[in-house]
Amino acid sequence: MSNESTNPDLSIYSRPDWLAGFLRADRIRLDTLVQLVASWSDPDARDDIIEALDYLAVVVSSTQDEGTLDAAVEIVEDAAGMDTAQVPIDKTHVLRLLGELNTVAERLTRFDAGRRSVTMPHQRGRFGGAA
């Protein structure tokens, strides 16, 4: 997979066959692990986290009903006191990600007659139409 972004850790790019795209946000994984380990260091929380992780392991290794995996992950998040998985982005990131998303959208919809790119307000004319 080729990710040609100037910031691969936070990027949107196409699969090599152009049939799907990927959103990469490494910061979420980093924050998740740091929050888990930070809570793990509290002896009172550790037992709850271990129990929640053990339950998650059972769910992952078994056939599950819809929503069971999400619920098990939520139990781990609650036991570890984890924050919402989010990445702050500034204007520079937004514009770069928009460009990357447009590239992926153009590839995925290359055979769709009605495809169009997303434009930012500053790219439109005064009354919302194309500039």
JSON list of C-alpha atoms in Angstrom, two decimals:
[
{"chain": "A", "resi": 1, "resn": "MET", "atom": "CA", "xyz": [0.00, 0.00, 0.00]},
{"chain": "A", "resi": 2, "resn": "SER", "atom": "CA", "xyz": [1.35, 3.34, -0.98]},
{"chain": "A", "resi": 3, "resn": "ASN", "atom": "CA", "xyz": [0.59, 6.29, 1.25]},
{"chain": "A", "resi": 4, "resn": "GLU", "atom": "CA", "xyz": [2.04, 9.39, -0.37]},
{"chain": "A", "resi": 5, "resn": "SER", "atom": "CA", "xyz": [0.75, 11.85, 2.23]},
{"chain": "A", "resi": 6, "resn": "THR", "atom": "CA", "xyz": [3.07, 14.46, 3.65]},
{"chain": "A", "resi": 7, "resn": "ASN", "atom": "CA", "xyz": [1.76, 13.30, 7.06]},
{"chain": "A", "resi": 8, "resn": "PRO", "atom": "CA", "xyz": [1.19, 9.52, 6.81]},
{"chain": "A", "resi": 9, "resn": "ASP", "atom": "CA", "xyz": [0.31, 9.23, 10.53]},
{"chain": "A", "resi": 10, "resn": "LEU", "atom": "CA", "xyz": [-2.89, 11.21, 9.86]},
{"chain": "A", "resi": 11, "resn": "SER", "atom": "CA", "xyz": [-3.96, 10.63, 6.29]},
{"chain": "A", "resi": 12, "resn": "ILE", "atom": "CA", "xyz": [-6.51, 9.36, 3.79]},
{"chain": "A", "resi": 13, "resn": "TYR", "atom": "CA", "xyz": [-5.29, 7.24, 0.89]},
{"chain": "A", "resi": 14, "resn": "SER", "atom": "CA", "xyz": [-6.43, 4.69, -1.67]},
{"chain": "A", "resi": 15, "resn": "ARG", "atom": "CA", "xyz": [-5.93, 0.97, -1.71]},
{"chain": "A", "resi": 16, "resn": "PRO", "atom": "CA", "xyz": [-3.67, 0.01, -4.63]},
{"chain": "A", "resi": 17, "resn": "ASP", "atom": "CA", "xyz": [-6.64, -1.32, -6.64]},
{"chain": "A", "resi": 18, "resn": "TRP", "atom": "CA", "xyz": [-8.56, 1.96, -6.09]},
{"chain": "A", "resi": 19, "resn": "LEU", "atom": "CA", "xyz": [-11.62, 0.04, -4.84]},
{"chain": "A", "resi": 20, "resn": "ALA", "atom": "CA", "xyz": [-11.46, 1.36, -1.28]},
{"chain": "A", "resi": 21, "resn": "GLY", "atom": "CA", "xyz": [-9.77, 4.01, 0.80]},
{"chain": "A", "resi": 22, "resn": "PHE", "atom": "CA", "xyz": [-8.14, 4.11, 4.20]},
{"chain": "A", "resi": 23, "resn": "LEU", "atom": "CA", "xyz": [-8.19, 6.65, 7.02]},
{"chain": "A", "resi": 24, "resn": "ARG", "atom": "CA", "xyz": [-5.03, 6.44, 9.09]},
{"chain": "A", "resi": 25, "resn": "ALA", "atom": "CA", "xyz": [-4.97, 8.10, 12.52]},
{"chain": "A", "resi": 26, "resn": "ASP", "atom": "CA", "xyz": [-2.04, 6.64, 14.48]},
{"chain": "A", "resi": 27, "resn": "ARG", "atom": "CA", "xyz": [-2.52, 9.14, 17.30]},
{"chain": "A", "resi": 28, "resn": "ILE", "atom": "CA", "xyz": [-5.72, 7.36, 18.38]},
{"chain": "A", "resi": 29, "resn": "ARG", "atom": "CA", "xyz": [-3.86, 4.07, 18.90]},
{"chain": "A", "resi": 30, "resn": "LEU", "atom": "CA", "xyz": [-1.06, 5.85, 20.79]},
{"chain": "A", "resi": 31, "resn": "ASP", "atom": "CA", "xyz": [-3.50, 7.68, 23.05]},
{"chain": "A", "resi": 32, "resn": "THR", "atom": "CA", "xyz": [-5.48, 4.48, 23.65]},
{"chain": "A", "resi": 33, "resn": "LEU", "atom": "CA", "xyz": [-2.44, 2.51, 24.77]},
{"chain": "A", "resi": 34, "resn": "VAL", "atom": "CA", "xyz": [-1.09, 5.36, 26.91]},
{"chain": "A", "resi": 35, "resn": "GLN", "atom": "CA", "xyz": [-4.46, 5.78, 28.66]},
{"chain": "A", "resi": 36, "resn": "LEU", "atom": "CA", "xyz": [-4.75, 2.03, 29.23]},
{"chain": "A", "resi": 37, "resn": "VAL", "atom": "CA", "xyz": [-1.25, 1.80, 30.72]},
{"chain": "A", "resi": 38, "resn": "ALA", "atom": "CA", "xyz": [-1.76, 4.93, 32.83]},
{"chain": "A", "resi": 39, "resn": "SER", "atom": "CA", "xyz": [-4.85, 3.38, 34.39]},
{"chain": "A", "resi": 40, "resn": "TRP", "atom": "CA", "xyz": [-3.12, 0.00, 34.68]},
{"chain": "A", "resi": 41, "resn": "SER", "atom": "CA", "xyz": [-0.57, 1.54, 37.05]},
{"chain": "A", "resi": 42, "resn": "ASP", "atom": "CA", "xyz": [-3.36, 2.16, 39.59]},
{"chain": "A", "resi": 43, "resn": "PRO", "atom": "CA", "xyz": [-3.60, -1.08, 41.63]},
{"chain": "A", "resi": 44, "resn": "ASP", "atom": "CA", "xyz": [-7.29, -0.47, 42.36]},
{"chain": "A", "resi": 45, "resn": "ALA", "atom": "CA", "xyz": [-8.14, -0.19, 38.65]},
{"chain": "A", "resi": 46, "resn": "ARG", "atom": "CA", "xyz": [-5.82, -2.96, 37.45]},
{"chain": "A", "resi": 47, "resn": "ASP", "atom": "CA", "xyz": [-8.09, -5.84, 38.52]},
{"chain": "A", "resi": 48, "resn": "ASP", "atom": "CA", "xyz": [-11.08, -4.27, 36.77]},
{"chain": "A", "resi": 49, "resn": "ILE", "atom": "CA", "xyz": [-9.03, -3.71, 33.62]},
{"chain": "A", "resi": 50, "resn": "ILE", "atom": "CA", "xyz": [-7.75, -7.29, 33.65]},
{"chain": "A", "resi": 51, "resn": "GLU", "atom": "CA", "xyz": [-11.28, -8.61, 34.08]},
{"chain": "A", "resi": 52, "resn": "ALA", "atom": "CA", "xyz": [-12.53, -6.41, 31.22]},
{"chain": "A", "resi": 53, "resn": "LEU", "atom": "CA", "xyz": [-9.64, -7.49, 28.96]},
{"chain": "A", "resi": 54, "resn": "ASP", "atom": "CA", "xyz": [-10.28, -11.15, 29.79]},
{"chain": "A", "resi": 55, "resn": "TYR", "atom": "CA", "xyz": [-13.93, -10.70, 28.82]},
{"chain": "A", "resi": 56, "resn": "LEU", "atom": "CA", "xyz": [-12.88, -8.95, 25.60]},
{"chain": "A", "resi": 57, "resn": "ALA", "atom": "CA", "xyz": [-10.57, -11.88, 24.80]},
{"chain": "A", "resi": 58, "resn": "VAL", "atom": "CA", "xyz": [-13.48, -14.33, 25.20]},
{"chain": "A", "resi": 59, "resn": "VAL", "atom": "CA", "xyz": [-15.69, -12.20, 22.95]},
{"chain": "A", "resi": 60, "resn": "VAL", "atom": "CA", "xyz": [-13.01, -11.84, 20.28]},
{"chain": "A", "resi": 61, "resn": "SER", "atom": "CA", "xyz": [-12.34, -15.60, 20.20]},
{"chain": "A", "resi": 62, "resn": "SER", "atom": "CA", "xyz": [-16.01, -16.62, 20.01]},
{"chain": "A", "resi": 63, "resn": "THR", "atom": "CA", "xyz": [-18.99, -16.20, 17.75]},
{"chain": "A", "resi": 64, "resn": "GLN", "atom": "CA", "xyz": [-20.72, -13.06, 18.87]},
{"chain": "A", "resi": 65, "resn": "ASP", "atom": "CA", "xyz": [-24.04, -11.33, 18.49]},
{"chain": "A", "resi": 66, "resn": "GLU", "atom": "CA", "xyz": [-24.15, -7.95, 16.82]},
{"chain": "A", "resi": 67, "resn": "GLY", "atom": "CA", "xyz": [-22.92, -5.30, 19.22]},
{"chain": "A", "resi": 68, "resn": "THR", "atom": "CA", "xyz": [-21.21, -7.70, 21.62]},
{"chain": "A", "resi": 69, "resn": "LEU", "atom": "CA", "xyz": [-17.71, -6.73, 20.53]},
{"chain": "A", "resi": 70, "resn": "ASP", "atom": "CA", "xyz": [-18.49, -3.02, 20.77]},
{"chain": "A", "resi": 71, "resn": "ALA", "atom": "CA", "xyz": [-19.95, -3.54, 24.26]},
{"chain": "A", "resi": 72, "resn": "ALA", "atom": "CA", "xyz": [-16.88, -5.50, 25.38]},
{"chain": "A", "resi": 73, "resn": "VAL", "atom": "CA", "xyz": [-14.56, -2.76, 24.11]},
{"chain": "A", "resi": 74, "resn": "GLU", "atom": "CA", "xyz": [-16.67, -0.17, 25.91]},
{"chain": "A", "resi": 75, "resn": "ILE", "atom": "CA", "xyz": [-16.28, -2.14, 29.15]},
{"chain": "A", "resi": 76, "resn": "VAL", "atom": "CA", "xyz": [-12.48, -1.97, 28.77]},
{"chain": "A", "resi": 77, "resn": "GLU", "atom": "CA", "xyz": [-12.66, 1.75, 28.01]},
{"chain": "A", "resi": 78, "resn": "ASP", "atom": "CA", "xyz": [-14.81, 2.34, 31.10]},
{"chain": "A", "resi": 79, "resn": "ALA", "atom": "CA", "xyz": [-12.57, 0.23, 33.35]},
{"chain": "A", "resi": 80, "resn": "ALA", "atom": "CA", "xyz": [-9.51, 2.15, 32.17]},
{"chain": "A", "resi": 81, "resn": "GLY", "atom": "CA", "xyz": [-11.23, 5.55, 32.27]},
{"chain": "A", "resi": 82, "resn": "MET", "atom": "CA", "xyz": [-10.37, 6.21, 28.64]},
{"chain": "A", "resi": 83, "resn": "ASP", "atom": "CA", "xyz": [-11.26, 9.40, 26.78]},
{"chain": "A", "resi": 84, "resn": "THR", "atom": "CA", "xyz": [-13.08, 9.57, 23.46]},
{"chain": "A", "resi": 85, "resn": "ALA", "atom": "CA", "xyz": [-10.95, 8.43, 20.53]},
{"chain": "A", "resi": 86, "resn": "GLN", "atom": "CA", "xyz": [-10.35, 11.67, 18.67]},
{"chain": "A", "resi": 87, "resn": "VAL", "atom": "CA", "xyz": [-7.57, 13.59, 17.00]},
{"chain": "A", "resi": 88, "resn": "PRO", "atom": "CA", "xyz": [-7.53, 17.40, 16.98]},
{"chain": "A", "resi": 89, "resn": "ILE", "atom": "CA", "xyz": [-6.87, 18.85, 13.54]},
{"chain": "A", "resi": 90, "resn": "ASP", "atom": "CA", "xyz": [-6.07, 22.40, 12.55]},
{"chain": "A", "resi": 91, "resn": "LYS", "atom": "CA", "xyz": [-6.76, 24.25, 9.30]},
{"chain": "A", "resi": 92, "resn": "THR", "atom": "CA", "xyz": [-3.61, 22.95, 7.65]},
{"chain": "A", "resi": 93, "resn": "HIS", "atom": "CA", "xyz": [-4.57, 19.33, 8.40]},
{"chain": "A", "resi": 94, "resn": "VAL", "atom": "CA", "xyz": [-8.17, 19.91, 7.29]},
{"chain": "A", "resi": 95, "resn": "LEU", "atom": "CA", "xyz": [-7.11, 21.28, 3.91]},
{"chain": "A", "resi": 96, "resn": "ARG", "atom": "CA", "xyz": [-4.55, 18.51, 3.38]},
{"chain": "A", "resi": 97, "resn": "LEU", "atom": "CA", "xyz": [-7.03, 15.80, 4.40]},
{"chain": "A", "resi": 98, "resn": "LEU", "atom": "CA", "xyz": [-9.68, 17.33, 2.14]},
{"chain": "A", "resi": 99, "resn": "GLY", "atom": "CA", "xyz": [-7.29, 17.10, -0.79]},
{"chain": "A", "resi": 100, "resn": "GLU", "atom": "CA", "xyz": [-6.44, 13.50, 0.07]},
{"chain": "A", "resi": 101, "resn": "LEU", "atom": "CA", "xyz": [-10.14, 12.66, 0.46]},
{"chain": "A", "resi": 102, "resn": "ASN", "atom": "CA", "xyz": [-10.93, 14.23, -2.90]},
{"chain": "A", "resi": 103, "resn": "THR", "atom": "CA", "xyz": [-8.22, 12.12, -4.53]},
{"chain": "A", "resi": 104, "resn": "VAL", "atom": "CA", "xyz": [-9.64, 8.94, -3.00]},
{"chain": "A", "resi": 105, "resn": "ALA", "atom": "CA", "xyz": [-13.22, 9.97, -3.90]},
{"chain": "A", "resi": 106, "resn": "GLU", "atom": "CA", "xyz": [-12.23, 10.60, -7.52]},
{"chain": "A", "resi": 107, "resn": "ARG", "atom": "CA", "xyz": [-10.61, 7.18, -7.72]},
{"chain": "A", "resi": 108, "resn": "LEU", "atom": "CA", "xyz": [-13.51, 5.35, -6.08]},
{"chain": "A", "resi": 109, "resn": "THR", "atom": "CA", "xyz": [-16.12, 7.10, -8.22]},
{"chain": "A", "resi": 110, "resn": "ARG", "atom": "CA", "xyz": [-14.17, 7.23, -11.48]},
{"chain": "A", "resi": 111, "resn": "PHE", "atom": "CA", "xyz": [-16.92, 5.36, -13.33]},
{"chain": "A", "resi": 112, "resn": "ASP", "atom": "CA", "xyz": [-19.85, 7.21, -11.74]},
{"chain": "A", "resi": 113, "resn": "ALA", "atom": "CA", "xyz": [-21.40, 9.72, -14.12]},
{"chain": "A", "resi": 114, "resn": "GLY", "atom": "CA", "xyz": [-22.50, 12.13, -11.37]},
{"chain": "A", "resi": 115, "resn": "ARG", "atom": "CA", "xyz": [-19.31, 12.27, -9.32]},
{"chain": "A", "resi": 116, "resn": "ARG", "atom": "CA", "xyz": [-17.95, 15.55, -8.04]},
{"chain": "A", "resi": 117, "resn": "SER", "atom": "CA", "xyz": [-15.26, 16.75, -5.69]},
{"chain": "A", "resi": 118, "resn": "VAL", "atom": "CA", "xyz": [-15.99, 18.45, -2.39]},
{"chain": "A", "resi": 119, "resn": "THR", "atom": "CA", "xyz": [-15.07, 22.11, -2.33]},
{"chain": "A", "resi": 120, "resn": "MET", "atom": "CA", "xyz": [-14.37, 24.36, 0.61]},
{"chain": "A", "resi": 121, "resn": "PRO", "atom": "CA", "xyz": [-16.37, 27.59, 1.01]},
{"chain": "A", "resi": 122, "resn": "HIS", "atom": "CA", "xyz": [-13.40, 29.72, -0.06]},
{"chain": "A", "resi": 123, "resn": "GLN", "atom": "CA", "xyz": [-13.28, 27.75, -3.34]},
{"chain": "A", "resi": 124, "resn": "ARG", "atom": "CA", "xyz": [-16.89, 28.67, -4.25]},
{"chain": "A", "resi": 125, "resn": "GLY", "atom": "CA", "xyz": [-18.23, 31.86, -5.72]},
{"chain": "A", "resi": 126, "resn": "ARG", "atom": "CA", "xyz": [-19.90, 34.50, -3.60]},
{"chain": "A", "resi": 127, "resn": "PHE", "atom": "CA", "xyz": [-23.33, 32.84, -3.67]},
{"chain": "A", "resi": 128, "resn": "GLY", "atom": "CA", "xyz": [-22.24, 29.22, -3.12]},
{"chain": "A", "resi": 129, "resn": "GLY", "atom": "CA", "xyz": [-21.78, 28.19, -6.76]},
{"chain": "A", "resi": 130, "resn": "ALA", "atom": "CA", "xyz": [-18.56, 27.21, -8.41]},
{"chain": "A", "resi": 131, "resn": "ALA", "atom": "CA", "xyz": [-15.98, 29.97, -8.56]}
]
